[in-house]
Amino acid sequence: LIGGAVPLLFSSLTIRAVGRAAFLVVHEVRAQFKDQAIWAGTKTPDYARVVSICTQEAQRELIGPGLLAVLTPIIVGLLWHKEALGGFLAGTILTGQLLAVFMANAGGAWDNAKKFVEDGHYGGKGSEAHKASITGDTVGDPFKDTAGPALNPLIKVMNLVSLLVLPFVVKM
């Protein structure tokens, strides 16, 4: 049960991290757009600032999911011993793999749906269908670009940590 829940919690943390970082980028872009020289074309925007925000937020937001990946197998192993650690890993692998495939497919489907509407179907650009497809693509991008692909490293890290802590768990 715990192993099956960890990939879901990990995914929610990474999706929320994307949202928070995007908010900071939008805030910075809006602040830069207040400069009339940028609008006039006499000054270039500070691209380095936006890249810096993305880099800093990516590193800061990875702390929580990273701790989850490292500490959970240790806690499970120490509290409930080697059998529970094996069950935990089985739940993590099964749920994580299925969730990764789901997120990759769902995110790609939402992206393709937006492109389909933009090609003129269901009213094309500017229609209600286009507005809805943009919302879907906004959800789908973190699915297919962040949370889904990050589940495979999560599984690998949890397996590695479990192997490293297993001798200590068996001794206890």
Short mmCIF file of C-alpha atoms in Angstrom, two decimals:
data_model
loop_
_atom_site.label_atom_id
_atom_site.label_comp_id
_atom_site.label_asym_id
_atom_site.label_seq_id
_atom_site.Cartn_x
_atom_site.Cartn_y
_atom_site.Cartn_z
CA LEU A 1 0.00 0.00 0.00
CA ILE A 2 2.77 2.43 0.89
CA GLY A 3 4.80 1.44 -2.16
CA GLY A 4 1.79 2.02 -4.40
CA ALA A 5 1.13 5.43 -2.86
CA VAL A 6 4.68 6.79 -3.17
CA PRO A 7 4.65 7.22 -7.00
CA LEU A 8 1.36 9.10 -6.74
CA LEU A 9 2.69 11.40 -4.02
CA PHE A 10 5.94 11.87 -5.95
CA SER A 11 4.00 12.78 -9.11
CA SER A 12 1.83 15.27 -7.28
CA LEU A 13 4.91 16.93 -5.81
CA THR A 14 6.57 17.26 -9.23
CA ILE A 15 3.41 18.55 -10.92
CA ARG A 16 2.93 21.18 -8.20
CA ALA A 17 6.60 22.14 -8.52
CA VAL A 18 6.11 22.83 -12.23
CA GLY A 19 3.13 25.03 -11.42
CA ARG A 20 5.01 27.03 -8.82
CA ALA A 21 8.02 27.53 -11.08
CA ALA A 22 5.77 28.56 -13.97
CA PHE A 23 4.09 31.12 -11.75
CA LEU A 24 7.47 32.68 -10.92
CA VAL A 25 8.44 32.77 -14.59
CA VAL A 26 5.15 34.45 -15.53
CA HIS A 27 5.65 36.97 -12.73
CA GLU A 28 9.17 37.79 -14.02
CA VAL A 29 8.01 38.09 -17.63
CA ARG A 30 5.19 40.44 -16.59
CA ALA A 31 7.68 42.55 -14.63
CA GLN A 32 9.98 42.76 -17.64
CA PHE A 33 7.07 43.66 -19.94
CA LYS A 34 6.44 46.75 -17.82
CA ASP A 35 9.68 48.17 -19.26
CA GLN A 36 8.70 50.30 -22.27
CA ALA A 37 12.18 49.96 -23.78
CA ILE A 38 11.55 46.23 -24.27
CA TRP A 39 8.30 47.00 -26.08
CA ALA A 40 10.04 49.58 -28.24
CA GLY A 41 12.75 47.09 -29.17
CA THR A 42 15.60 49.24 -27.87
CA LYS A 43 16.35 46.83 -25.02
CA THR A 44 16.36 43.06 -24.96
CA PRO A 45 14.61 41.16 -22.19
CA ASP A 46 16.74 39.65 -19.45
CA TYR A 47 16.60 36.04 -20.60
CA ALA A 48 19.28 35.01 -18.13
CA ARG A 49 17.00 35.98 -15.24
CA VAL A 50 14.25 33.65 -16.46
CA VAL A 51 16.73 30.80 -16.98
CA SER A 52 18.10 31.46 -13.49
CA ILE A 53 14.60 31.24 -12.00
CA CYS A 54 13.99 27.94 -13.78
CA THR A 55 17.31 26.49 -12.61
CA GLN A 56 16.94 27.62 -9.00
CA GLU A 57 13.36 26.43 -8.74
CA ALA A 58 14.15 23.07 -10.32
CA GLN A 59 16.89 22.48 -7.76
CA ARG A 60 14.84 23.73 -4.82
CA GLU A 61 11.68 21.85 -5.78
CA LEU A 62 13.58 18.58 -6.15
CA ILE A 63 14.46 18.45 -2.46
CA GLY A 64 11.07 17.11 -1.33
CA PRO A 65 10.69 14.41 -3.98
CA GLY A 66 14.35 13.46 -3.55
CA LEU A 67 13.95 13.01 0.19
CA LEU A 68 10.81 10.97 -0.42
CA ALA A 69 12.71 8.66 -2.77
CA VAL A 70 15.64 8.19 -0.39
CA LEU A 71 13.99 8.12 3.03
CA THR A 72 10.87 6.05 2.36
CA PRO A 73 12.66 2.74 1.68
CA ILE A 74 14.88 3.31 4.71
CA ILE A 75 11.90 3.97 6.98
CA VAL A 76 9.91 1.02 5.63
CA GLY A 77 12.89 -1.29 5.98
CA LEU A 78 13.71 -0.22 9.52
CA LEU A 79 10.12 -0.22 10.78
CA TRP A 80 8.73 -3.34 9.09
CA HIS A 81 11.83 -5.35 8.08
CA LYS A 82 12.96 -6.99 4.86
CA GLU A 83 9.65 -8.63 3.84
CA ALA A 84 7.81 -5.33 4.01
CA LEU A 85 10.64 -3.66 2.08
CA GLY A 86 10.20 -6.24 -0.69
CA GLY A 87 6.45 -5.64 -0.81
CA PHE A 88 7.05 -1.91 -0.75
CA LEU A 89 9.35 -2.15 -3.77
CA ALA A 90 6.88 -4.36 -5.63
CA GLY A 91 4.11 -1.81 -5.07
CA THR A 92 6.36 1.05 -6.12
CA ILE A 93 7.51 -0.67 -9.30
CA LEU A 94 4.03 -1.77 -10.33
CA THR A 95 2.29 1.51 -9.61
CA GLY A 96 5.18 3.66 -10.81
CA GLN A 97 5.47 1.92 -14.17
CA LEU A 98 1.73 2.03 -14.85
CA LEU A 99 1.53 5.67 -13.76
CA ALA A 100 4.51 6.63 -15.95
CA VAL A 101 2.89 5.09 -19.03
CA PHE A 102 -0.46 6.69 -18.20
CA MET A 103 1.08 10.13 -17.78
CA ALA A 104 3.10 9.91 -20.97
CA ASN A 105 0.05 8.83 -22.97
CA ALA A 106 -2.39 11.26 -21.35
CA GLY A 107 -0.02 14.21 -21.68
CA GLY A 108 0.65 13.38 -25.33
CA ALA A 109 -3.07 12.98 -26.02
CA TRP A 110 -3.86 16.40 -24.55
CA ASP A 111 -1.04 17.94 -26.58
CA ASN A 112 -2.27 16.28 -29.77
CA ALA A 113 -5.85 17.32 -29.06
CA LYS A 114 -4.77 20.96 -28.93
CA LYS A 115 -2.89 20.59 -32.22
CA PHE A 116 -5.93 18.91 -33.76
CA VAL A 117 -8.18 21.81 -32.78
CA GLU A 118 -5.60 24.34 -33.99
CA ASP A 119 -5.64 22.61 -37.39
CA GLY A 120 -9.22 23.80 -37.80
CA HIS A 121 -11.31 21.04 -36.25
CA TYR A 122 -14.10 21.84 -33.77
CA GLY A 123 -13.98 25.54 -34.57
CA GLY A 124 -10.20 26.03 -34.75
CA LYS A 125 -8.23 28.70 -32.93
CA GLY A 126 -10.21 31.04 -30.73
CA SER A 127 -13.14 28.64 -30.28
CA GLU A 128 -14.40 27.23 -27.00
CA ALA A 129 -12.88 23.88 -27.98
CA HIS A 130 -9.52 25.61 -28.46
CA LYS A 131 -9.74 27.23 -25.02
CA ALA A 132 -10.53 23.83 -23.49
CA SER A 133 -7.70 22.16 -25.38
CA ILE A 134 -5.24 24.78 -24.10
CA THR A 135 -6.34 23.96 -20.56
CA GLY A 136 -5.84 20.26 -21.25
CA ASP A 137 -2.41 20.88 -22.75
CA THR A 138 -1.46 22.94 -19.68
CA VAL A 139 -2.19 19.88 -17.54
CA GLY A 140 -0.67 17.48 -20.05
CA ASP A 141 2.72 19.16 -20.36
CA PRO A 142 3.80 18.44 -16.76
CA PHE A 143 2.42 14.92 -17.16
CA LYS A 144 4.46 14.05 -20.23
CA ASP A 145 7.51 16.26 -19.61
CA THR A 146 8.05 16.09 -15.83
CA ALA A 147 6.07 13.71 -13.66
CA GLY A 148 5.87 10.75 -16.04
CA PRO A 149 9.55 10.61 -17.01
CA ALA A 150 10.65 11.26 -13.41
CA LEU A 151 8.98 8.08 -12.19
CA ASN A 152 11.61 5.83 -13.74
CA PRO A 153 14.47 7.49 -11.82
CA LEU A 154 12.29 7.35 -8.70
CA ILE A 155 12.01 3.57 -9.05
CA LYS A 156 15.74 3.22 -9.67
CA VAL A 157 16.68 5.37 -6.67
CA MET A 158 14.31 3.51 -4.36
CA ASN A 159 15.68 0.15 -5.52
CA LEU A 160 19.26 1.32 -5.06
CA VAL A 161 18.61 2.73 -1.60
CA SER A 162 16.83 -0.48 -0.65
CA LEU A 163 19.79 -2.57 -1.77
CA LEU A 164 22.17 -0.35 0.17
CA VAL A 165 20.14 -0.44 3.37
CA LEU A 166 19.18 -4.13 3.13
CA PRO A 167 22.23 -5.52 5.01
CA PHE A 168 21.46 -3.20 7.91
CA VAL A 169 17.77 -4.13 7.81
CA VAL A 170 18.58 -7.86 7.86
CA LYS A 171 20.94 -7.38 10.82
CA MET A 172 18.31 -5.51 12.79
#
